[in-house]
Amino acid sequence: MNQKTSGTKGNMVAIVAMFFLFAMISFVTNLAAPLGTIWKNNYEWSGMLGNLMNFLAYLFMGIPAGNLLVKIGYKKTALSAMVVGLVGLILQWMSSFVGTDTGIFDVQGATVTLNFIIYLLGAFVCGFSVCMLNTVVNPMLNLLGGGGNKGNQLIQIGGSCNSLAGTLTPLFVGMLIGQVTAATSMTDVRPLLFIAMAVFAIAFVIILRVAIPEPNLSSGKKVKYSHSPWNFRHTVLGVIGIFFYVGIEVGIPGVLIFYLSDSAASGITVNASAVAGGIAAIYWLLMLVGRLVSSAISGKVSSRVQLSFVSLVAILLIMGAIFLPAEYRVSMPAYSVEDGFTSASVPMSALLLVLCGLCTSVMWGSIFNLAVEGLGKYTAQASGIFMMMVVGGGVMPLVQNAIANSAGYMASYWLVVGMLAYLLFYALTGSKNVNTDIPVDEEPDPRNL
């Protein structure tokens, strides 16, 4: 009985540690889009580049991060990730004062300065960090929950922590920036970067002292199996689903921030960036609410049902936002460091878009849970592949932003509708495991050790 109680307490500590790491992922990731409003003011084409660099790192680090889990375990992978993240944040901080007057090359008539390159490098390094953290928390929570609905339930609770951090980040950036002007620069957000550095340092100490189970830690021998996650149809389709989902999650609030910060397009003339940050914060807050609700019902309601429902509702909300005339507006409060509390008239379509946060909140956990169902020993390897496909959060918003620049902000959301349609297909049909004949629990052939 004592051993059982001890094991339960150990699992609880590990679960709380994973929740904390989930929050760290969102805190760092969600710096990219609001910081993009600063650089977009200098280079029209640069708004989503920091976000792209952040997610591009997943393409290079996804599979290596999965391999790290096997070679050095969850704890050392998480600790390494925090060191890498601290380096990335330091680079972004350095971009506020290093190379601000040093021109490198010209793009579309504007001189790109060295500090912008340093910022992009910092965003790229931070991307390595959050990729490694993501690779740790998702399979770990699924494992600690025993897979199935319980595993999804823990992932959704962890996602709630992720959403809370995501709510606060754009809100704080918007408050610090206020109205974007020619004088706005990275120096305005230094306090937030210092906070992020401190959070990483504290997190390192906490995780260092926490005992975390290491089920996938290898003995140093390289194991080869006769199959891989790529042999499972529902996993392959789930990989595509993850690519689209992250593009949806990032693209909805990312382009919305640019839209609301653009006074000419949104009609917001006072503290537009503060308003944009506040509205984006509501999106992430609703993701928090959605994940809390999902965590409460996931023990009884399947991932397939949840994903089907939210995909359909999100399609209807975005189509409503696209067709709703810009004349329909609502008054919203805003706060900036310079002017304090004010109010602004905001397009009602923006509110329909932020409501999508309730829908996107449960998609990650549902897709991951469905895609790894029945994988057995291939789950850790699959997690690395999923992390690689998170690059969709950089690629698809960049494509959406390009559409927004050429055809208009609202027109760019048709791309999101298309991606949501795929997720609806995956939930209804693509997520079914048709490869049940592949053995997932047999011991490897000794000749392959």
CSV table of C-alpha atoms in Angstrom, one decimal:
chain,number,residue,atom,x,y,z
A,1,MET,CA,0.0,0.0,0.0
A,2,ASN,CA,2.8,2.4,0.8
A,3,GLN,CA,4.5,1.7,-2.4
A,4,LYS,CA,1.3,2.3,-4.3
A,5,THR,CA,0.8,5.6,-2.5
A,6,SER,CA,4.4,6.7,-3.1
A,7,GLY,CA,4.0,5.9,-6.8
A,8,THR,CA,0.8,7.8,-7.0
A,9,LYS,CA,2.4,10.9,-5.4
A,10,GLY,CA,5.4,10.5,-7.7
A,11,ASN,CA,3.1,10.5,-10.7
A,12,MET,CA,1.2,13.6,-9.4
A,13,VAL,CA,4.5,15.5,-9.1
A,14,ALA,CA,5.4,14.5,-12.6
A,15,ILE,CA,2.0,15.5,-14.0
A,16,VAL,CA,2.2,19.0,-12.3
A,17,ALA,CA,5.8,19.4,-13.7
A,18,MET,CA,4.4,18.6,-17.2
A,19,PHE,CA,1.6,21.2,-16.8
A,20,PHE,CA,4.3,23.8,-15.9
A,21,LEU,CA,6.2,23.0,-19.0
A,22,PHE,CA,3.1,23.2,-21.1
A,23,ALA,CA,2.7,26.8,-19.9
A,24,MET,CA,6.3,27.6,-20.8
A,25,ILE,CA,5.7,26.4,-24.4
A,26,SER,CA,2.9,28.9,-24.9
A,27,PHE,CA,4.7,31.8,-23.1
A,28,VAL,CA,7.6,31.7,-25.5
A,29,THR,CA,5.7,30.8,-28.7
A,30,ASN,CA,3.2,33.6,-28.3
A,31,LEU,CA,5.8,36.3,-28.1
A,32,ALA,CA,6.3,36.0,-31.9
A,33,ALA,CA,3.0,37.3,-33.3
A,34,PRO,CA,2.7,40.5,-31.1
A,35,LEU,CA,6.4,41.3,-31.5
A,36,GLY,CA,5.8,41.0,-35.2
A,37,THR,CA,3.7,44.2,-35.1
A,38,ILE,CA,6.9,46.0,-34.2
A,39,TRP,CA,8.9,44.7,-37.1
A,40,LYS,CA,6.0,44.9,-39.5
A,41,ASN,CA,6.1,48.7,-38.8
A,42,ASN,CA,9.6,48.7,-40.3
A,43,TYR,CA,9.3,46.0,-42.9
A,44,GLU,CA,5.8,45.4,-44.3
A,45,TRP,CA,6.7,41.8,-45.3
A,46,SER,CA,8.3,40.8,-41.9
A,47,GLY,CA,5.2,40.5,-39.6
A,48,MET,CA,5.1,36.7,-39.6
A,49,LEU,CA,8.8,36.0,-40.1
A,50,GLY,CA,9.6,35.7,-36.4
A,51,ASN,CA,6.7,33.3,-36.0
A,52,LEU,CA,8.0,31.4,-39.1
A,53,MET,CA,11.5,31.1,-37.6
A,54,ASN,CA,10.0,29.9,-34.3
A,55,PHE,CA,8.1,27.1,-36.0
A,56,LEU,CA,10.7,26.3,-38.6
A,57,ALA,CA,12.8,25.0,-35.8
A,58,TYR,CA,10.3,22.1,-35.4
A,59,LEU,CA,11.1,20.9,-38.9
A,60,PHE,CA,14.8,20.4,-37.9
A,61,MET,CA,14.3,19.4,-34.3
A,62,GLY,CA,11.2,17.3,-34.3
A,63,ILE,CA,12.7,13.8,-34.9
A,64,PRO,CA,16.0,14.6,-33.1
A,65,ALA,CA,13.9,15.6,-30.1
A,66,GLY,CA,12.1,12.3,-30.2
A,67,ASN,CA,15.4,10.5,-30.3
A,68,LEU,CA,16.6,12.5,-27.3
A,69,LEU,CA,13.7,11.1,-25.2
A,70,VAL,CA,15.1,7.6,-25.9
A,71,LYS,CA,18.8,8.5,-25.3
A,72,ILE,CA,18.7,10.9,-22.3
A,73,GLY,CA,15.1,10.7,-21.1
A,74,TYR,CA,12.3,13.1,-20.4
A,75,LYS,CA,14.0,15.1,-17.6
A,76,LYS,CA,17.4,15.8,-19.3
A,77,THR,CA,15.6,16.7,-22.5
A,78,ALA,CA,13.4,19.2,-20.6
A,79,LEU,CA,16.4,20.7,-18.8
A,80,SER,CA,18.3,21.0,-22.1
A,81,ALA,CA,15.3,22.7,-23.7
A,82,MET,CA,15.2,25.3,-21.0
A,83,VAL,CA,18.9,26.2,-21.4
A,84,VAL,CA,18.3,26.5,-25.2
A,85,GLY,CA,15.2,28.7,-24.6
A,86,LEU,CA,17.2,31.0,-22.3
A,87,VAL,CA,19.8,31.5,-25.0
A,88,GLY,CA,17.0,32.3,-27.5
A,89,LEU,CA,15.4,34.9,-25.2
A,90,ILE,CA,18.8,36.5,-24.6
A,91,LEU,CA,19.3,36.9,-28.4
A,92,GLN,CA,15.9,38.5,-28.8
A,93,TRP,CA,16.8,40.9,-25.9
A,94,MET,CA,20.1,41.7,-27.6
A,95,SER,CA,18.2,42.7,-30.8
A,96,SER,CA,16.9,45.7,-28.9
A,97,PHE,CA,20.4,47.3,-28.8
A,98,VAL,CA,22.9,45.4,-30.9
A,99,GLY,CA,23.1,46.3,-34.6
A,100,THR,CA,20.2,48.8,-34.7
A,101,ASP,CA,22.1,51.1,-37.0
A,102,THR,CA,24.0,48.4,-39.0
A,103,GLY,CA,22.5,47.8,-42.4
A,104,ILE,CA,22.9,44.3,-44.0
A,105,PHE,CA,20.9,44.3,-47.3
A,106,ASP,CA,17.9,45.9,-48.9
A,107,VAL,CA,14.5,44.3,-49.4
A,108,GLN,CA,11.7,46.2,-51.3
A,109,GLY,CA,13.5,49.5,-50.8
A,110,ALA,CA,14.0,49.0,-47.0
A,111,THR,CA,17.4,48.4,-45.4
A,112,VAL,CA,17.3,45.3,-43.2
A,113,THR,CA,19.4,45.9,-40.0
A,114,LEU,CA,21.6,43.5,-38.1
A,115,ASN,CA,19.3,43.6,-35.0
A,116,PHE,CA,16.4,42.2,-37.1
A,117,ILE,CA,18.6,39.2,-38.1
A,118,ILE,CA,19.6,38.7,-34.4
A,119,TYR,CA,15.9,38.8,-33.5
A,120,LEU,CA,15.1,36.1,-36.1
A,121,LEU,CA,18.0,34.0,-34.8
A,122,GLY,CA,16.6,34.3,-31.3
A,123,ALA,CA,13.1,33.2,-32.5
A,124,PHE,CA,14.7,30.2,-34.2
A,125,VAL,CA,16.6,29.2,-31.1
A,126,CYS,CA,13.5,29.5,-29.0
A,127,GLY,CA,11.7,27.3,-31.5
A,128,PHE,CA,14.2,24.5,-30.8
A,129,SER,CA,13.4,24.9,-27.1
A,130,VAL,CA,9.6,24.7,-27.4
A,131,CYS,CA,9.9,21.8,-29.8
A,132,MET,CA,11.9,19.8,-27.3
A,133,LEU,CA,9.5,20.7,-24.5
A,134,ASN,CA,6.5,19.7,-26.6
A,135,THR,CA,8.1,16.4,-27.4
A,136,VAL,CA,8.4,15.8,-23.6
A,137,VAL,CA,5.0,16.9,-22.3
A,138,ASN,CA,2.6,15.3,-24.8
A,139,PRO,CA,3.6,11.6,-24.7
A,140,MET,CA,4.4,12.0,-21.0
A,141,LEU,CA,0.9,13.2,-20.1
A,142,ASN,CA,-0.6,10.6,-22.4
A,143,LEU,CA,1.5,7.9,-20.6
A,144,LEU,CA,0.7,9.1,-17.1
A,145,GLY,CA,-3.0,9.1,-17.9
A,146,GLY,CA,-2.8,5.5,-19.3
A,147,GLY,CA,-3.7,6.6,-22.9
A,148,GLY,CA,-7.2,6.6,-24.2
A,149,ASN,CA,-9.7,9.1,-22.8
A,150,LYS,CA,-7.7,9.6,-19.6
A,151,GLY,CA,-4.5,10.4,-21.5
A,152,ASN,CA,-6.4,12.9,-23.5
A,153,GLN,CA,-7.9,14.4,-20.3
A,154,LEU,CA,-4.4,15.1,-18.9
A,155,ILE,CA,-3.3,16.6,-22.2
A,156,GLN,CA,-6.3,18.9,-22.1
A,157,ILE,CA,-5.6,20.0,-18.6
A,158,GLY,CA,-2.0,20.7,-19.6
A,159,GLY,CA,-3.3,22.6,-22.6
A,160,SER,CA,-5.3,24.8,-20.1
A,161,CYS,CA,-2.0,25.9,-18.6
A,162,ASN,CA,-0.7,26.5,-22.1
A,163,SER,CA,-3.8,28.7,-22.8
A,164,LEU,CA,-3.4,30.7,-19.6
A,165,ALA,CA,0.2,31.6,-20.6
A,166,GLY,CA,-1.0,32.3,-24.1
A,167,THR,CA,-3.7,34.7,-22.8
A,168,LEU,CA,-1.2,36.8,-20.7
A,169,THR,CA,1.6,37.1,-23.3
A,170,PRO,CA,-0.1,39.1,-26.1
A,171,LEU,CA,-2.0,41.1,-23.5
A,172,PHE,CA,1.2,42.2,-21.8
A,173,VAL,CA,2.9,42.9,-25.1
A,174,GLY,CA,-0.1,45.1,-26.2
A,175,MET,CA,0.0,47.0,-22.9
A,176,LEU,CA,3.7,47.7,-23.3
A,177,ILE,CA,3.5,48.8,-27.0
A,178,GLY,CA,0.2,50.7,-26.9
A,179,GLN,CA,0.0,52.3,-30.4
A,180,VAL,CA,2.6,51.2,-32.9
A,181,THR,CA,4.5,54.2,-34.2
A,182,ALA,CA,7.8,54.9,-36.0
A,183,ALA,CA,9.4,55.1,-32.6
A,184,THR,CA,8.2,51.7,-31.4
A,185,SER,CA,11.0,49.2,-31.0
A,186,MET,CA,12.1,46.1,-29.1
A,187,THR,CA,13.2,48.2,-26.2
A,188,ASP,CA,9.5,48.6,-25.3
A,189,VAL,CA,9.2,44.9,-24.6
A,190,ARG,CA,12.4,44.4,-22.7
A,191,PRO,CA,10.5,43.9,-19.3
A,192,LEU,CA,8.6,41.0,-20.8
A,193,LEU,CA,11.8,39.4,-22.1
A,194,PHE,CA,13.4,39.7,-18.7
A,195,ILE,CA,10.3,38.0,-17.1
A,196,ALA,CA,10.6,35.2,-19.7
A,197,MET,CA,14.3,34.7,-18.9
A,198,ALA,CA,13.5,34.5,-15.1
A,199,VAL,CA,10.7,32.0,-15.7
A,200,PHE,CA,13.0,29.7,-17.7
A,201,ALA,CA,15.6,29.9,-14.9
A,202,ILE,CA,13.1,29.1,-12.2
A,203,ALA,CA,11.6,26.3,-14.3
A,204,PHE,CA,15.1,24.8,-14.7
A,205,VAL,CA,15.5,24.6,-10.9
A,206,ILE,CA,12.1,23.1,-10.3
A,207,ILE,CA,12.4,20.4,-13.0
A,208,LEU,CA,15.9,19.6,-11.8
A,209,ARG,CA,14.5,18.7,-8.4
A,210,VAL,CA,11.5,16.7,-9.6
A,211,ALA,CA,11.6,13.0,-10.2
A,212,ILE,CA,10.2,12.1,-13.6
A,213,PRO,CA,9.5,8.5,-14.8
A,214,GLU,CA,11.7,7.5,-17.7
A,215,PRO,CA,9.8,4.6,-19.5
A,216,ASN,CA,11.5,5.1,-22.9
A,217,LEU,CA,15.1,5.6,-21.7
A,218,SER,CA,17.2,3.1,-23.6
A,219,SER,CA,20.1,1.0,-22.4
A,220,GLY,CA,22.4,2.5,-25.0
A,221,LYS,CA,21.6,-0.2,-27.6
A,222,LYS,CA,20.0,0.9,-30.9
A,223,VAL,CA,16.7,-1.0,-31.5
A,224,LYS,CA,15.3,-1.6,-34.9
A,225,TYR,CA,11.7,-2.7,-35.4
A,226,SER,CA,10.1,-4.2,-38.5
A,227,HIS,CA,7.6,-1.3,-38.7
A,228,SER,CA,7.4,2.5,-37.9
A,229,PRO,CA,4.6,5.0,-37.3
A,230,TRP,CA,4.6,5.7,-41.0
A,231,ASN,CA,3.0,2.2,-41.5
A,232,PHE,CA,-0.2,3.4,-39.7
A,233,ARG,CA,-2.6,5.2,-42.0
A,234,HIS,CA,-4.4,7.1,-39.1
A,235,THR,CA,-1.0,8.3,-37.8
A,236,VAL,CA,0.1,9.6,-41.2
A,237,LEU,CA,-3.2,11.4,-41.7
A,238,GLY,CA,-2.9,12.7,-38.1
A,239,VAL,CA,0.6,14.1,-38.9
A,240,ILE,CA,-1.1,16.2,-41.7
A,241,GLY,CA,-3.8,17.1,-39.2
A,242,ILE,CA,-1.2,18.4,-36.7
A,243,PHE,CA,0.4,20.5,-39.5
A,244,PHE,CA,-2.9,22.1,-40.4
A,245,TYR,CA,-4.1,22.5,-36.8
A,246,VAL,CA,-1.1,24.5,-35.6
A,247,GLY,CA,-1.5,26.7,-38.7
A,248,ILE,CA,-5.1,27.3,-37.7
A,249,GLU,CA,-4.3,27.9,-34.0
A,250,VAL,CA,-1.6,30.5,-34.8
A,251,GLY,CA,-3.1,31.9,-37.9
A,252,ILE,CA,-6.5,33.0,-36.4
A,253,PRO,CA,-5.1,35.3,-33.7
A,254,GLY,CA,-1.9,36.2,-35.6
A,255,VAL,CA,-3.6,37.7,-38.6
A,256,LEU,CA,-6.3,39.1,-36.3
A,257,ILE,CA,-3.6,41.1,-34.4
A,258,PHE,CA,-2.3,42.5,-37.7
A,259,TYR,CA,-5.8,43.4,-38.8
A,260,LEU,CA,-6.8,45.2,-35.6
A,261,SER,CA,-3.4,46.9,-35.3
A,262,ASP,CA,-4.0,48.3,-38.9
A,263,SER,CA,-6.1,51.4,-38.1
A,264,ALA,CA,-6.9,51.9,-41.8
A,265,ALA,CA,-8.4,48.4,-42.1
A,266,SER,CA,-10.0,47.9,-38.7
A,267,GLY,CA,-11.1,51.5,-38.0
A,268,ILE,CA,-9.5,51.5,-34.6
A,269,THR,CA,-7.7,54.8,-34.1
A,270,VAL,CA,-6.8,54.8,-30.4
A,271,ASN,CA,-4.2,52.3,-29.0
A,272,ALA,CA,-4.8,49.9,-31.8
A,273,SER,CA,-2.0,47.5,-30.7
A,274,ALA,CA,-3.3,47.5,-27.1
A,275,VAL,CA,-6.8,46.6,-28.4
A,276,ALA,CA,-5.4,44.0,-30.7
A,277,GLY,CA,-3.4,42.4,-27.9
A,278,GLY,CA,-6.4,42.4,-25.6
A,279,ILE,CA,-8.7,40.8,-28.2
A,280,ALA,CA,-6.0,38.1,-29.0
A,281,ALA,CA,-5.8,37.5,-25.2
A,282,ILE,CA,-9.5,36.7,-25.2
A,283,TYR,CA,-8.8,34.1,-27.9
A,284,TRP,CA,-6.3,32.4,-25.7
A,285,LEU,CA,-8.5,32.8,-22.6
A,286,LEU,CA,-11.3,31.0,-24.5
A,287,MET,CA,-8.8,28.3,-25.3
A,288,LEU,CA,-8.2,28.0,-21.6
A,289,VAL,CA,-12.0,27.7,-21.0
A,290,GLY,CA,-12.4,25.1,-23.7
A,291,ARG,CA,-9.6,23.0,-22.4
A,292,LEU,CA,-10.9,23.1,-18.9
A,293,VAL,CA,-14.3,22.0,-20.2
A,294,SER,CA,-12.7,19.3,-22.3
A,295,SER,CA,-10.6,18.0,-19.4
A,296,ALA,CA,-13.8,17.6,-17.4
A,297,ILE,CA,-15.7,15.6,-20.1
A,298,SER,CA,-12.8,13.8,-21.9
A,299,GLY,CA,-13.2,10.8,-19.5
A,300,LYS,CA,-16.6,10.2,-21.0
A,301,VAL,CA,-16.7,12.0,-24.4
A,302,SER,CA,-14.3,10.5,-27.0
A,303,SER,CA,-11.6,12.5,-28.9
A,304,ARG,CA,-13.3,11.7,-32.2
A,305,VAL,CA,-16.6,13.3,-31.1
A,306,GLN,CA,-14.9,16.3,-29.7
A,307,LEU,CA,-12.8,16.9,-32.8
A,308,SER,CA,-15.8,16.5,-35.1
A,309,PHE,CA,-18.0,19.0,-33.2
A,310,VAL,CA,-15.4,21.7,-32.7
A,311,SER,CA,-14.2,21.5,-36.3
A,312,LEU,CA,-17.7,22.1,-37.6
A,313,VAL,CA,-18.5,24.9,-35.2
A,314,ALA,CA,-15.2,26.7,-36.1
A,315,ILE,CA,-16.0,26.5,-39.8
A,316,LEU,CA,-19.3,28.2,-39.1
A,317,LEU,CA,-17.8,30.9,-36.9
A,318,ILE,CA,-15.1,31.8,-39.5
A,319,MET,CA,-17.5,31.9,-42.4
A,320,GLY,CA,-19.7,34.2,-40.3
A,321,ALA,CA,-16.7,36.5,-39.7
A,322,ILE,CA,-15.9,36.5,-43.4
A,323,PHE,CA,-19.4,37.5,-44.5
A,324,LEU,CA,-20.3,39.9,-41.6
A,325,PRO,CA,-20.1,43.5,-42.9
A,326,ALA,CA,-17.4,45.7,-41.3
A,327,GLU,CA,-20.0,48.2,-40.3
A,328,TYR,CA,-21.2,45.9,-37.5
A,329,ARG,CA,-19.1,47.0,-34.5
A,330,VAL,CA,-19.0,46.7,-30.7
A,331,SER,CA,-17.3,48.8,-28.1
A,332,MET,CA,-14.4,47.1,-26.2
A,333,PRO,CA,-12.2,48.3,-23.3
A,334,ALA,CA,-8.4,48.6,-23.8
A,335,TYR,CA,-5.5,49.4,-21.6
A,336,SER,CA,-2.0,50.8,-22.5
A,337,VAL,CA,0.9,51.9,-20.3
A,338,GLU,CA,0.7,55.4,-21.8
A,339,ASP,CA,-3.0,56.2,-21.8
A,340,GLY,CA,-4.5,53.8,-19.2
A,341,PHE,CA,-8.0,52.5,-19.7
A,342,THR,CA,-9.8,53.5,-22.9
A,343,SER,CA,-12.5,52.1,-25.2
A,344,ALA,CA,-12.5,51.3,-28.9
A,345,SER,CA,-15.0,50.4,-31.5
A,346,VAL,CA,-14.1,46.9,-32.8
A,347,PRO,CA,-15.4,45.0,-35.8
A,348,MET,CA,-17.8,42.3,-34.6
A,349,SER,CA,-16.2,39.8,-37.0
A,350,ALA,CA,-13.2,39.9,-34.7
A,351,LEU,CA,-15.3,38.6,-31.8
A,352,LEU,CA,-16.5,35.6,-34.0
A,353,LEU,CA,-12.8,34.8,-34.7
A,354,VAL,CA,-11.8,34.9,-31.1
A,355,LEU,CA,-14.7,32.5,-30.3
A,356,CYS,CA,-12.8,30.0,-32.4
A,357,GLY,CA,-10.5,29.7,-29.4
A,358,LEU,CA,-13.2,27.5,-27.7
A,359,CYS,CA,-12.9,25.2,-30.7
A,360,THR,CA,-9.1,25.1,-31.3
A,361,SER,CA,-8.6,24.5,-27.6
A,362,VAL,CA,-9.4,20.8,-27.8
A,363,MET,CA,-8.0,20.0,-31.2
A,364,TRP,CA,-4.3,19.3,-30.4
A,365,GLY,CA,-5.0,16.8,-27.7
A,366,SER,CA,-7.7,15.1,-29.7
A,367,ILE,CA,-5.6,14.8,-32.9
A,368,PHE,CA,-2.6,13.6,-30.9
A,369,ASN,CA,-4.7,11.1,-28.9
A,370,LEU,CA,-6.4,9.7,-32.0
A,371,ALA,CA,-3.1,9.5,-34.1
A,372,VAL,CA,-1.2,7.5,-31.5
A,373,GLU,CA,-4.0,5.2,-30.6
A,374,GLY,CA,-2.8,1.6,-31.0
A,375,LEU,CA,0.9,2.6,-31.7
A,376,GLY,CA,2.3,0.9,-28.6
A,377,LYS,CA,6.1,1.1,-28.7
A,378,TYR,CA,6.1,3.4,-31.7
A,379,THR,CA,4.5,6.3,-29.7
A,380,ALA,CA,7.8,8.0,-28.8
A,381,GLN,CA,9.0,8.0,-32.4
A,382,ALA,CA,5.6,9.3,-33.6
A,383,SER,CA,5.8,12.2,-31.1
A,384,GLY,CA,9.0,13.4,-32.8
A,385,ILE,CA,7.3,13.3,-36.2
A,386,PHE,CA,4.3,15.3,-34.8
A,387,MET,CA,6.7,17.9,-33.4
A,388,MET,CA,8.3,18.2,-36.9
A,389,MET,CA,4.9,19.0,-38.4
A,390,VAL,CA,4.3,21.8,-35.9
A,391,VAL,CA,6.2,23.8,-38.6
A,392,GLY,CA,2.7,24.3,-40.0
A,393,GLY,CA,2.3,27.0,-37.4
A,394,GLY,CA,5.0,28.9,-39.2
A,395,VAL,CA,4.2,28.0,-42.8
A,396,MET,CA,0.4,28.3,-43.0
A,397,PRO,CA,0.2,31.7,-41.1
A,398,LEU,CA,2.8,33.0,-43.5
A,399,VAL,CA,0.7,31.9,-46.4
A,400,GLN,CA,-2.4,33.4,-44.8
A,401,ASN,CA,-0.6,36.7,-44.2
A,402,ALA,CA,0.5,36.8,-47.8
A,403,ILE,CA,-3.2,36.3,-48.8
A,404,ALA,CA,-4.1,39.0,-46.4
A,405,ASN,CA,-1.7,41.5,-47.9
A,406,SER,CA,-2.9,40.8,-51.5
A,407,ALA,CA,-6.7,40.0,-51.0
A,408,GLY,CA,-7.6,41.4,-47.6
A,409,TYR,CA,-7.5,40.2,-44.0
A,410,MET,CA,-10.9,38.5,-44.0
A,411,ALA,CA,-10.4,36.8,-47.3
A,412,SER,CA,-7.3,35.1,-45.9
A,413,TYR,CA,-9.5,33.2,-43.5
A,414,TRP,CA,-10.8,31.0,-46.3
A,415,LEU,CA,-7.5,29.2,-46.0
A,416,VAL,CA,-8.4,28.4,-42.4
A,417,VAL,CA,-11.8,27.1,-43.5
A,418,GLY,CA,-10.1,24.7,-45.8
A,419,MET,CA,-7.8,23.4,-43.1
A,420,LEU,CA,-10.7,23.0,-40.7
A,421,ALA,CA,-12.5,21.0,-43.3
A,422,TYR,CA,-9.6,18.5,-43.4
A,423,LEU,CA,-9.7,18.2,-39.6
A,424,LEU,CA,-13.4,17.4,-39.8
A,425,PHE,CA,-12.6,14.7,-42.4
A,426,TYR,CA,-9.9,13.3,-40.1
A,427,ALA,CA,-12.2,13.1,-37.1
A,428,LEU,CA,-15.0,11.4,-39.0
A,429,THR,CA,-13.0,9.0,-41.2
A,430,GLY,CA,-9.2,9.4,-41.3
A,431,SER,CA,-8.6,8.7,-37.6
A,432,LYS,CA,-9.8,5.1,-37.7
A,433,ASN,CA,-7.0,2.6,-37.2
A,434,VAL,CA,-7.1,0.2,-40.1
A,435,ASN,CA,-3.7,-1.3,-39.5
A,436,THR,CA,-4.6,-3.4,-36.5
A,437,ASP,CA,-2.6,-6.3,-37.9
A,438,ILE,CA,0.7,-4.6,-37.2
A,439,PRO,CA,2.3,-5.9,-33.9
A,440,VAL,CA,3.1,-3.1,-31.5
A,441,ASP,CA,4.1,-4.9,-28.4
A,442,GLU,CA,6.5,-7.7,-29.5
A,443,GLU,CA,10.1,-7.7,-28.5
A,444,PRO,CA,12.6,-6.6,-31.2
A,445,ASP,CA,14.6,-9.2,-33.1
A,446,PRO,CA,17.9,-9.8,-31.1
A,447,ARG,CA,19.7,-9.5,-34.4
A,448,ASN,CA,18.6,-5.9,-34.7
A,449,LEU,CA,20.0,-4.9,-31.3
